[in-house]
């Protein structure tokens, strides 16, 4: 069924990025924007949302506040509407729990009129000067589109064909909800997700594993660099500077900056260390039951009579193995070209790092200049480490809307940076 309605902006996927775009577009008169999501309701890391997990970004960096602090869709508006503002202040939280931030975003979805859940977009094609977004029951026509389907789990090659109820990527942990009591468990990955898994495993006496092996390629279990000058990397000015830089060292700079976005929260490291102390000295647990192994890399995973045999190597190429019952992969996420964009693939400019973008987050393609394909959370190599992070979600949405409307609907987007960045 073809809809007769032509929309100005069709958004595919309703995660934090397109939800921010939807919230900031909602009050703009005359803008017809509509966002589509395959799931029946808003889901954000729903299968990896431990009650004790904390956000690594300030609650002021929500969907709207950095560009419109008066918006009814802010985190503070959520607290007021749910009659918990004073209690939130009194609690003195240094950070918000991920569970509460997820509540906030779901609350926003319930108040926006431009969202459509249970509407998977199967294909996007170009016909008669419009994008056609094909769902199961209807085809929508849009002047512009915004891709917000996000990243997918990254799985090591040796585990890619082993995924099952005992080899689980962290994003699927809640789906399988594996039994952990008395089991031998390997956690692969030394970032925040790996740390959250380890802390969760150590926390509950009733579900305590027999053993935990935590493997990380990093030199140690390293903290998030959350210091003020490092946080200047998460500003509009640095994102623009990085984008416009002609430096041949962009990729190496990204690696240097990794711990600014992918380190472990200091508070969580303390909690893990304290739990280890408790287990070793107060519970009388043998030290070898909890082995933390930095400077190791997973090299092989194969079935054994006792479950799984995990093979890993050190930096000096020494090999070791461990027999475990459960393998948890905290190995991050990666962006892949979405299948629904296949009809447009040969019209889109790409290189080895992904899409080639314009300054307004639109993809370079061979279509009319007044028809844009905006993309969210897919420009790390061109925009820096802040791109997949929540810190600049509102600013990026405002930049997209200003481009779409060819007007500074959201003005004063710049901040006063404390650092002069070299081109």
GROMACS .gro file of C-alpha atoms in nm:
model
  423
    1UNK     CA    1   0.000   0.000   0.000
    2UNK     CA    2   0.142   0.338  -0.099
    3UNK     CA    3   0.069   0.627   0.134
    4UNK     CA    4  -0.044   0.947  -0.034
    5UNK     CA    5   0.121   1.153   0.236
    6UNK     CA    6   0.469   1.287   0.166
    7UNK     CA    7   0.676   1.350   0.476
    8UNK     CA    8   0.969   1.589   0.505
    9UNK     CA    9   1.183   1.351   0.707
   10UNK     CA   10   1.160   0.976   0.750
   11UNK     CA   11   1.367   0.834   1.034
   12UNK     CA   12   1.461   0.467   1.043
   13UNK     CA   13   1.522   0.329   1.392
   14UNK     CA   14   1.423   0.483   1.724
   15UNK     CA   15   1.726   0.471   1.947
   16UNK     CA   16   1.866   0.768   2.141
   17UNK     CA   17   1.991   0.946   1.827
   18UNK     CA   18   1.670   0.948   1.624
   19UNK     CA   19   1.469   0.992   1.944
   20UNK     CA   20   1.662   1.314   2.005
   21UNK     CA   21   1.592   1.419   1.646
   22UNK     CA   22   1.222   1.340   1.692
   23UNK     CA   23   1.204   1.538   2.018
   24UNK     CA   24   1.375   1.844   1.872
   25UNK     CA   25   1.169   1.829   1.552
   26UNK     CA   26   0.833   1.793   1.730
   27UNK     CA   27   0.781   2.165   1.814
   28UNK     CA   28   0.884   2.293   1.468
   29UNK     CA   29   0.574   2.416   1.290
   30UNK     CA   30   0.529   2.296   0.935
   31UNK     CA   31   0.787   2.016   0.962
   32UNK     CA   32   0.635   1.675   0.893
   33UNK     CA   33   0.875   1.419   1.040
   34UNK     CA   34   0.800   1.056   1.116
   35UNK     CA   35   1.019   0.791   1.274
   36UNK     CA   36   0.985   0.415   1.233
   37UNK     CA   37   1.101   0.133   1.462
   38UNK     CA   38   1.077  -0.243   1.408
   39UNK     CA   39   1.026  -0.322   1.778
   40UNK     CA   40   0.688  -0.272   1.942
   41UNK     CA   41   0.828  -0.032   2.202
   42UNK     CA   42   1.142   0.159   2.287
   43UNK     CA   43   1.433  -0.068   2.380
   44UNK     CA   44   1.779   0.053   2.480
   45UNK     CA   45   2.031  -0.211   2.585
   46UNK     CA   46   1.731  -0.388   2.734
   47UNK     CA   47   1.919  -0.718   2.765
   48UNK     CA   48   2.220  -0.557   2.932
   49UNK     CA   49   2.067  -0.323   3.186
   50UNK     CA   50   2.183  -0.422   3.531
   51UNK     CA   51   2.022  -0.219   3.809
   52UNK     CA   52   2.365  -0.120   3.939
   53UNK     CA   53   2.502   0.004   3.602
   54UNK     CA   54   2.572   0.376   3.582
   55UNK     CA   55   2.584   0.621   3.292
   56UNK     CA   56   2.926   0.757   3.197
   57UNK     CA   57   2.788   1.090   3.074
   58UNK     CA   58   2.614   1.371   3.259
   59UNK     CA   59   2.233   1.365   3.272
   60UNK     CA   60   2.247   1.721   3.130
   61UNK     CA   61   2.371   1.565   2.806
   62UNK     CA   62   2.025   1.420   2.747
   63UNK     CA   63   1.820   1.416   2.427
   64UNK     CA   64   1.756   1.791   2.413
   65UNK     CA   65   1.906   2.003   2.693
   66UNK     CA   66   2.239   2.105   2.533
   67UNK     CA   67   2.050   2.285   2.253
   68UNK     CA   68   1.709   2.350   2.412
   69UNK     CA   69   1.709   2.351   2.794
   70UNK     CA   70   1.343   2.463   2.794
   71UNK     CA   71   1.227   2.152   2.607
   72UNK     CA   72   0.949   1.946   2.769
   73UNK     CA   73   1.150   1.636   2.671
   74UNK     CA   74   1.449   1.694   2.902
   75UNK     CA   75   1.566   1.465   3.180
   76UNK     CA   76   1.476   1.732   3.436
   77UNK     CA   77   1.123   1.750   3.289
   78UNK     CA   78   1.104   1.372   3.332
   79UNK     CA   79   1.202   1.402   3.699
   80UNK     CA   80   0.943   1.675   3.760
   81UNK     CA   81   0.667   1.487   3.577
   82UNK     CA   82   0.738   1.177   3.786
   83UNK     CA   83   0.750   1.373   4.112
   84UNK     CA   84   1.103   1.272   4.201
   85UNK     CA   85   1.310   1.586   4.137
   86UNK     CA   86   1.370   1.671   4.503
   87UNK     CA   87   1.451   1.311   4.589
   88UNK     CA   88   1.691   1.292   4.295
   89UNK     CA   89   1.868   1.604   4.423
   90UNK     CA   90   1.876   1.475   4.781
   91UNK     CA   91   2.021   1.141   4.671
   92UNK     CA   92   2.331   1.322   4.546
   93UNK     CA   93   2.393   1.087   4.257
   94UNK     CA   94   2.725   1.151   4.085
   95UNK     CA   95   2.582   0.975   3.780
   96UNK     CA   96   2.242   0.848   3.671
   97UNK     CA   97   2.179   0.475   3.648
   98UNK     CA   98   2.136   0.342   3.297
   99UNK     CA   99   1.801   0.198   3.408
  100UNK     CA  100   1.671   0.543   3.501
  101UNK     CA  101   1.801   0.701   3.180
  102UNK     CA  102   1.623   0.426   2.989
  103UNK     CA  103   1.305   0.509   3.182
  104UNK     CA  104   1.351   0.872   3.081
  105UNK     CA  105   1.384   0.792   2.712
  106UNK     CA  106   1.083   0.560   2.718
  107UNK     CA  107   0.888   0.841   2.889
  108UNK     CA  108   0.983   1.070   2.598
  109UNK     CA  109   0.857   0.817   2.343
  110UNK     CA  110   0.517   0.815   2.515
  111UNK     CA  111   0.485   1.191   2.463
  112UNK     CA  112   0.593   1.227   2.102
  113UNK     CA  113   0.334   1.211   1.825
  114UNK     CA  114   0.582   1.144   1.544
  115UNK     CA  115   0.693   0.791   1.635
  116UNK     CA  116   0.566   0.466   1.490
  117UNK     CA  117   0.665   0.141   1.661
  118UNK     CA  118   0.614  -0.207   1.518
  119UNK     CA  119   0.697  -0.071   1.172
  120UNK     CA  120   1.014  -0.234   1.034
  121UNK     CA  121   1.155  -0.065   0.724
  122UNK     CA  122   1.258  -0.341   0.485
  123UNK     CA  123   1.396  -0.133   0.199
  124UNK     CA  124   1.460   0.227   0.100
  125UNK     CA  125   1.465   0.311  -0.269
  126UNK     CA  126   1.454   0.624  -0.485
  127UNK     CA  127   1.160   0.693  -0.713
  128UNK     CA  128   1.012   1.006  -0.873
  129UNK     CA  129   1.214   1.251  -0.662
  130UNK     CA  130   1.134   1.086  -0.328
  131UNK     CA  131   1.272   0.819  -0.101
  132UNK     CA  132   1.035   0.526  -0.067
  133UNK     CA  133   1.044   0.354   0.271
  134UNK     CA  134   0.888   0.012   0.246
  135UNK     CA  135   0.747  -0.152   0.557
  136UNK     CA  136   0.550  -0.476   0.581
  137UNK     CA  137   0.213  -0.307   0.525
  138UNK     CA  138   0.281   0.031   0.369
  139UNK     CA  139   0.525   0.233   0.162
  140UNK     CA  140   0.602   0.585   0.278
  141UNK     CA  141   0.743   0.866   0.068
  142UNK     CA  142   0.992   1.108   0.219
  143UNK     CA  143   1.190   1.407   0.096
  144UNK     CA  144   1.477   1.324   0.330
  145UNK     CA  145   1.572   1.034   0.555
  146UNK     CA  146   1.767   0.987   0.878
  147UNK     CA  147   1.936   0.654   0.945
  148UNK     CA  148   1.938   0.578   1.316
  149UNK     CA  149   1.955   0.201   1.337
  150UNK     CA  150   2.285   0.215   1.522
  151UNK     CA  151   2.561  -0.038   1.561
  152UNK     CA  152   2.551  -0.415   1.592
  153UNK     CA  153   2.745  -0.645   1.828
  154UNK     CA  154   3.107  -0.704   1.733
  155UNK     CA  155   3.206  -1.069   1.778
  156UNK     CA  156   3.559  -1.214   1.739
  157UNK     CA  157   3.600  -1.436   1.435
  158UNK     CA  158   3.670  -1.748   1.642
  159UNK     CA  159   3.338  -1.704   1.827
  160UNK     CA  160   3.119  -1.585   1.541
  161UNK     CA  161   2.981  -1.930   1.463
  162UNK     CA  162   2.976  -2.044   1.825
  163UNK     CA  163   2.711  -1.807   1.958
  164UNK     CA  164   2.456  -1.994   2.165
  165UNK     CA  165   2.310  -2.000   2.517
  166UNK     CA  166   2.659  -2.054   2.663
  167UNK     CA  167   2.855  -1.821   2.430
  168UNK     CA  168   2.682  -1.487   2.467
  169UNK     CA  169   2.755  -1.133   2.355
  170UNK     CA  170   2.692  -0.888   2.638
  171UNK     CA  171   2.405  -0.729   2.444
  172UNK     CA  172   2.217  -1.061   2.471
  173UNK     CA  173   2.289  -1.135   2.837
  174UNK     CA  174   1.936  -1.064   2.958
  175UNK     CA  175   1.783  -1.262   2.674
  176UNK     CA  176   1.958  -1.581   2.785
  177UNK     CA  177   1.986  -1.490   3.156
  178UNK     CA  178   2.239  -1.773   3.206
  179UNK     CA  179   2.278  -1.961   3.531
  180UNK     CA  180   2.604  -1.850   3.691
  181UNK     CA  181   2.609  -2.019   4.031
  182UNK     CA  182   2.892  -2.271   4.055
  183UNK     CA  183   2.991  -2.231   3.689
  184UNK     CA  184   3.327  -2.149   3.533
  185UNK     CA  185   3.297  -1.827   3.338
  186UNK     CA  186   3.522  -1.640   3.094
  187UNK     CA  187   3.459  -1.269   3.032
  188UNK     CA  188   3.627  -1.139   2.717
  189UNK     CA  189   3.682  -0.763   2.692
  190UNK     CA  190   3.839  -0.509   2.925
  191UNK     CA  191   3.610  -0.209   2.875
  192UNK     CA  192   3.306  -0.086   3.067
  193UNK     CA  193   3.079  -0.371   2.953
  194UNK     CA  194   3.327  -0.635   3.063
  195UNK     CA  195   3.366  -0.463   3.399
  196UNK     CA  196   2.990  -0.445   3.449
  197UNK     CA  197   2.962  -0.817   3.379
  198UNK     CA  198   3.242  -0.901   3.622
  199UNK     CA  199   3.096  -0.685   3.897
  200UNK     CA  200   2.752  -0.836   3.840
  201UNK     CA  201   2.901  -1.186   3.869
  202UNK     CA  202   3.086  -1.100   4.191
  203UNK     CA  203   2.796  -0.920   4.353
  204UNK     CA  204   2.537  -1.186   4.424
  205UNK     CA  205   2.627  -1.454   4.680
  206UNK     CA  206   2.339  -1.671   4.560
  207UNK     CA  207   2.470  -1.673   4.202
  208UNK     CA  208   2.846  -1.669   4.262
  209UNK     CA  209   3.042  -1.854   3.989
  210UNK     CA  210   3.294  -2.122   4.073
  211UNK     CA  211   3.554  -1.923   3.882
  212UNK     CA  212   3.592  -1.612   3.665
  213UNK     CA  213   3.860  -1.551   3.404
  214UNK     CA  214   3.857  -1.190   3.280
  215UNK     CA  215   4.064  -1.142   2.963
  216UNK     CA  216   4.160  -0.804   2.821
  217UNK     CA  217   4.393  -0.700   2.541
  218UNK     CA  218   4.475  -0.379   2.727
  219UNK     CA  219   4.781  -0.336   2.946
  220UNK     CA  220   4.562  -0.326   3.256
  221UNK     CA  221   4.199  -0.275   3.358
  222UNK     CA  222   4.217   0.092   3.279
  223UNK     CA  223   3.994   0.378   3.395
  224UNK     CA  224   3.779   0.610   3.191
  225UNK     CA  225   3.959   0.941   3.144
  226UNK     CA  226   3.687   1.176   3.258
  227UNK     CA  227   3.906   1.478   3.330
  228UNK     CA  228   3.806   1.829   3.218
  229UNK     CA  229   4.047   1.887   2.930
  230UNK     CA  230   3.988   1.539   2.792
  231UNK     CA  231   3.615   1.609   2.799
  232UNK     CA  232   3.681   1.898   2.558
  233UNK     CA  233   3.696   1.622   2.296
  234UNK     CA  234   3.320   1.589   2.348
  235UNK     CA  235   3.232   1.937   2.226
  236UNK     CA  236   3.088   2.060   1.894
  237UNK     CA  237   3.410   2.254   1.829
  238UNK     CA  238   3.633   1.949   1.850
  239UNK     CA  239   3.394   1.740   1.640
  240UNK     CA  240   3.403   2.005   1.367
  241UNK     CA  241   3.779   2.047   1.396
  242UNK     CA  242   3.833   1.672   1.367
  243UNK     CA  243   3.602   1.657   1.065
  244UNK     CA  244   3.776   1.942   0.885
  245UNK     CA  245   4.128   1.835   0.972
  246UNK     CA  246   4.343   1.713   0.685
  247UNK     CA  247   4.574   1.531   0.920
  248UNK     CA  248   4.685   1.186   0.800
  249UNK     CA  249   4.696   1.077   1.166
  250UNK     CA  250   4.323   1.074   1.242
  251UNK     CA  251   4.304   0.700   1.301
  252UNK     CA  252   4.603   0.698   1.536
  253UNK     CA  253   4.451   0.992   1.722
  254UNK     CA  254   4.131   0.793   1.769
  255UNK     CA  255   4.333   0.514   1.927
  256UNK     CA  256   4.506   0.761   2.159
  257UNK     CA  257   4.165   0.890   2.269
  258UNK     CA  258   4.010   0.548   2.330
  259UNK     CA  259   4.009   0.565   2.710
  260UNK     CA  260   3.812   0.888   2.700
  261UNK     CA  261   3.508   0.693   2.584
  262UNK     CA  262   3.587   0.326   2.640
  263UNK     CA  263   3.760   0.311   2.978
  264UNK     CA  264   3.605   0.175   3.295
  265UNK     CA  265   3.441   0.413   3.540
  266UNK     CA  266   3.668   0.472   3.839
  267UNK     CA  267   3.379   0.405   4.077
  268UNK     CA  268   3.317   0.067   3.914
  269UNK     CA  269   3.685  -0.028   3.934
  270UNK     CA  270   3.676   0.049   4.306
  271UNK     CA  271   3.362  -0.159   4.352
  272UNK     CA  272   3.517  -0.456   4.170
  273UNK     CA  273   3.839  -0.431   4.369
  274UNK     CA  274   3.646  -0.409   4.696
  275UNK     CA  275   3.439  -0.715   4.606
  276UNK     CA  276   3.757  -0.906   4.522
  277UNK     CA  277   3.904  -0.802   4.856
  278UNK     CA  278   3.589  -0.921   5.030
  279UNK     CA  279   3.589  -1.254   4.845
  280UNK     CA  280   3.958  -1.321   4.907
  281UNK     CA  281   4.013  -1.203   5.263
  282UNK     CA  282   3.670  -1.211   5.426
  283UNK     CA  283   3.495  -1.498   5.249
  284UNK     CA  284   3.803  -1.718   5.246
  285UNK     CA  285   3.780  -1.777   4.871
  286UNK     CA  286   4.092  -1.916   4.707
  287UNK     CA  287   4.260  -1.644   4.502
  288UNK     CA  288   4.288  -1.852   4.187
  289UNK     CA  289   3.910  -1.861   4.145
  290UNK     CA  290   3.906  -1.506   4.011
  291UNK     CA  291   4.179  -1.452   3.754
  292UNK     CA  292   4.214  -1.111   3.590
  293UNK     CA  293   4.437  -1.137   3.283
  294UNK     CA  294   4.532  -0.816   3.100
  295UNK     CA  295   4.764  -0.814   2.796
  296UNK     CA  296   4.594  -1.127   2.662
  297UNK     CA  297   4.395  -1.177   2.345
  298UNK     CA  298   4.135  -1.440   2.263
  299UNK     CA  299   4.273  -1.655   1.981
  300UNK     CA  300   4.049  -1.960   1.973
  301UNK     CA  301   3.726  -2.097   2.113
  302UNK     CA  302   3.628  -2.458   2.071
  303UNK     CA  303   3.395  -2.705   2.230
  304UNK     CA  304   3.537  -2.949   2.481
  305UNK     CA  305   3.393  -3.233   2.684
  306UNK     CA  306   3.376  -2.994   2.977
  307UNK     CA  307   3.207  -2.705   2.796
  308UNK     CA  308   3.434  -2.460   2.613
  309UNK     CA  309   3.810  -2.434   2.586
  310UNK     CA  310   3.919  -2.072   2.561
  311UNK     CA  311   4.265  -2.013   2.414
  312UNK     CA  312   4.443  -1.682   2.454
  313UNK     CA  313   4.789  -1.541   2.392
  314UNK     CA  314   4.999  -1.283   2.573
  315UNK     CA  315   5.185  -1.002   2.402
  316UNK     CA  316   5.503  -1.205   2.398
  317UNK     CA  317   5.312  -1.484   2.217
  318UNK     CA  318   5.285  -1.722   2.510
  319UNK     CA  319   4.974  -1.934   2.477
  320UNK     CA  320   4.738  -2.046   2.753
  321UNK     CA  321   4.400  -2.213   2.780
  322UNK     CA  322   4.111  -2.228   3.024
  323UNK     CA  323   3.817  -2.466   3.040
  324UNK     CA  324   3.491  -2.287   3.113
  325UNK     CA  325   3.118  -2.348   3.107
  326UNK     CA  326   3.010  -2.002   2.994
  327UNK     CA  327   3.176  -1.743   2.765
  328UNK     CA  328   3.061  -1.380   2.788
  329UNK     CA  329   3.176  -1.154   2.504
  330UNK     CA  330   3.205  -0.790   2.608
  331UNK     CA  331   3.362  -0.711   2.273
  332UNK     CA  332   3.177  -0.395   2.178
  333UNK     CA  333   2.987  -0.286   1.870
  334UNK     CA  334   3.050  -0.197   1.509
  335UNK     CA  335   2.860  -0.018   1.234
  336UNK     CA  336   2.756  -0.212   0.925
  337UNK     CA  337   2.576  -0.099   0.614
  338UNK     CA  338   2.206  -0.174   0.688
  339UNK     CA  339   2.037  -0.418   0.454
  340UNK     CA  340   1.738  -0.189   0.398
  341UNK     CA  341   1.971   0.059   0.224
  342UNK     CA  342   2.079  -0.197  -0.035
  343UNK     CA  343   1.873  -0.041  -0.321
  344UNK     CA  344   2.074   0.283  -0.278
  345UNK     CA  345   2.415   0.129  -0.216
  346UNK     CA  346   2.560   0.202  -0.560
  347UNK     CA  347   2.459   0.568  -0.532
  348UNK     CA  348   2.628   0.632  -0.196
  349UNK     CA  349   2.992   0.737  -0.159
  350UNK     CA  350   3.198   0.520   0.075
  351UNK     CA  351   3.556   0.432   0.153
  352UNK     CA  352   3.720   0.175   0.379
  353UNK     CA  353   3.605   0.361   0.691
  354UNK     CA  354   3.238   0.383   0.587
  355UNK     CA  355   3.015   0.656   0.446
  356UNK     CA  356   3.168   0.979   0.324
  357UNK     CA  357   2.984   1.259   0.501
  358UNK     CA  358   2.917   1.627   0.461
  359UNK     CA  359   2.948   1.866   0.753
  360UNK     CA  360   2.574   1.840   0.828
  361UNK     CA  361   2.592   1.460   0.879
  362UNK     CA  362   2.442   1.388   0.538
  363UNK     CA  363   2.593   1.115   0.321
  364UNK     CA  364   2.746   1.212  -0.011
  365UNK     CA  365   2.537   1.055  -0.283
  366UNK     CA  366   2.448   1.120  -0.646
  367UNK     CA  367   2.090   1.232  -0.585
  368UNK     CA  368   1.943   1.584  -0.594
  369UNK     CA  369   2.112   1.835  -0.360
  370UNK     CA  370   1.780   1.907  -0.185
  371UNK     CA  371   1.730   1.542  -0.087
  372UNK     CA  372   1.947   1.429   0.199
  373UNK     CA  373   2.040   1.099   0.364
  374UNK     CA  374   2.137   1.192   0.719
  375UNK     CA  375   2.315   0.933   0.928
  376UNK     CA  376   2.346   0.903   1.306
  377UNK     CA  377   2.620   0.729   1.502
  378UNK     CA  378   2.822   0.619   1.201
  379UNK     CA  379   3.099   0.878   1.167
  380UNK     CA  380   3.360   0.792   1.430
  381UNK     CA  381   3.643   0.791   1.177
  382UNK     CA  382   3.538   1.133   1.045
  383UNK     CA  383   3.400   1.298   1.359
  384UNK     CA  384   3.611   1.154   1.639
  385UNK     CA  385   3.537   0.949   1.948
  386UNK     CA  386   3.234   1.157   2.046
  387UNK     CA  387   3.026   1.036   1.751
  388UNK     CA  388   2.899   0.705   1.901
  389UNK     CA  389   2.875   0.868   2.244
  390UNK     CA  390   2.561   1.028   2.389
  391UNK     CA  391   2.741   1.354   2.466
  392UNK     CA  392   2.670   1.524   2.132
  393UNK     CA  393   2.340   1.358   2.041
  394UNK     CA  394   2.134   1.676   2.087
  395UNK     CA  395   2.385   1.894   1.903
  396UNK     CA  396   2.401   1.653   1.610
  397UNK     CA  397   2.020   1.646   1.587
  398UNK     CA  398   2.009   2.026   1.588
  399UNK     CA  399   2.275   2.040   1.317
  400UNK     CA  400   2.067   1.801   1.106
  401UNK     CA  401   1.746   2.002   1.155
  402UNK     CA  402   1.917   2.330   1.070
  403UNK     CA  403   2.045   2.170   0.750
  404UNK     CA  404   1.709   2.014   0.666
  405UNK     CA  405   1.525   2.345   0.704
  406UNK     CA  406   1.812   2.557   0.569
  407UNK     CA  407   1.763   2.780   0.872
  408UNK     CA  408   1.912   2.826   1.219
  409UNK     CA  409   1.608   2.690   1.396
  410UNK     CA  410   1.845   2.595   1.676
  411UNK     CA  411   2.101   2.871   1.713
  412UNK     CA  412   2.391   2.931   1.952
  413UNK     CA  413   2.506   2.571   1.917
  414UNK     CA  414   2.869   2.661   1.978
  415UNK     CA  415   3.039   2.644   2.316
  416UNK     CA  416   3.338   2.835   2.443
  417UNK     CA  417   3.609   2.575   2.423
  418UNK     CA  418   3.898   2.593   2.666
  419UNK     CA  419   4.145   2.447   2.414
  420UNK     CA  420   4.270   2.581   2.081
  421UNK     CA  421   4.280   2.281   1.850
  422UNK     CA  422   4.543   2.270   1.580
  423UNK     CA  423   4.419   2.201   1.229
   0.00000   0.00000   0.00000
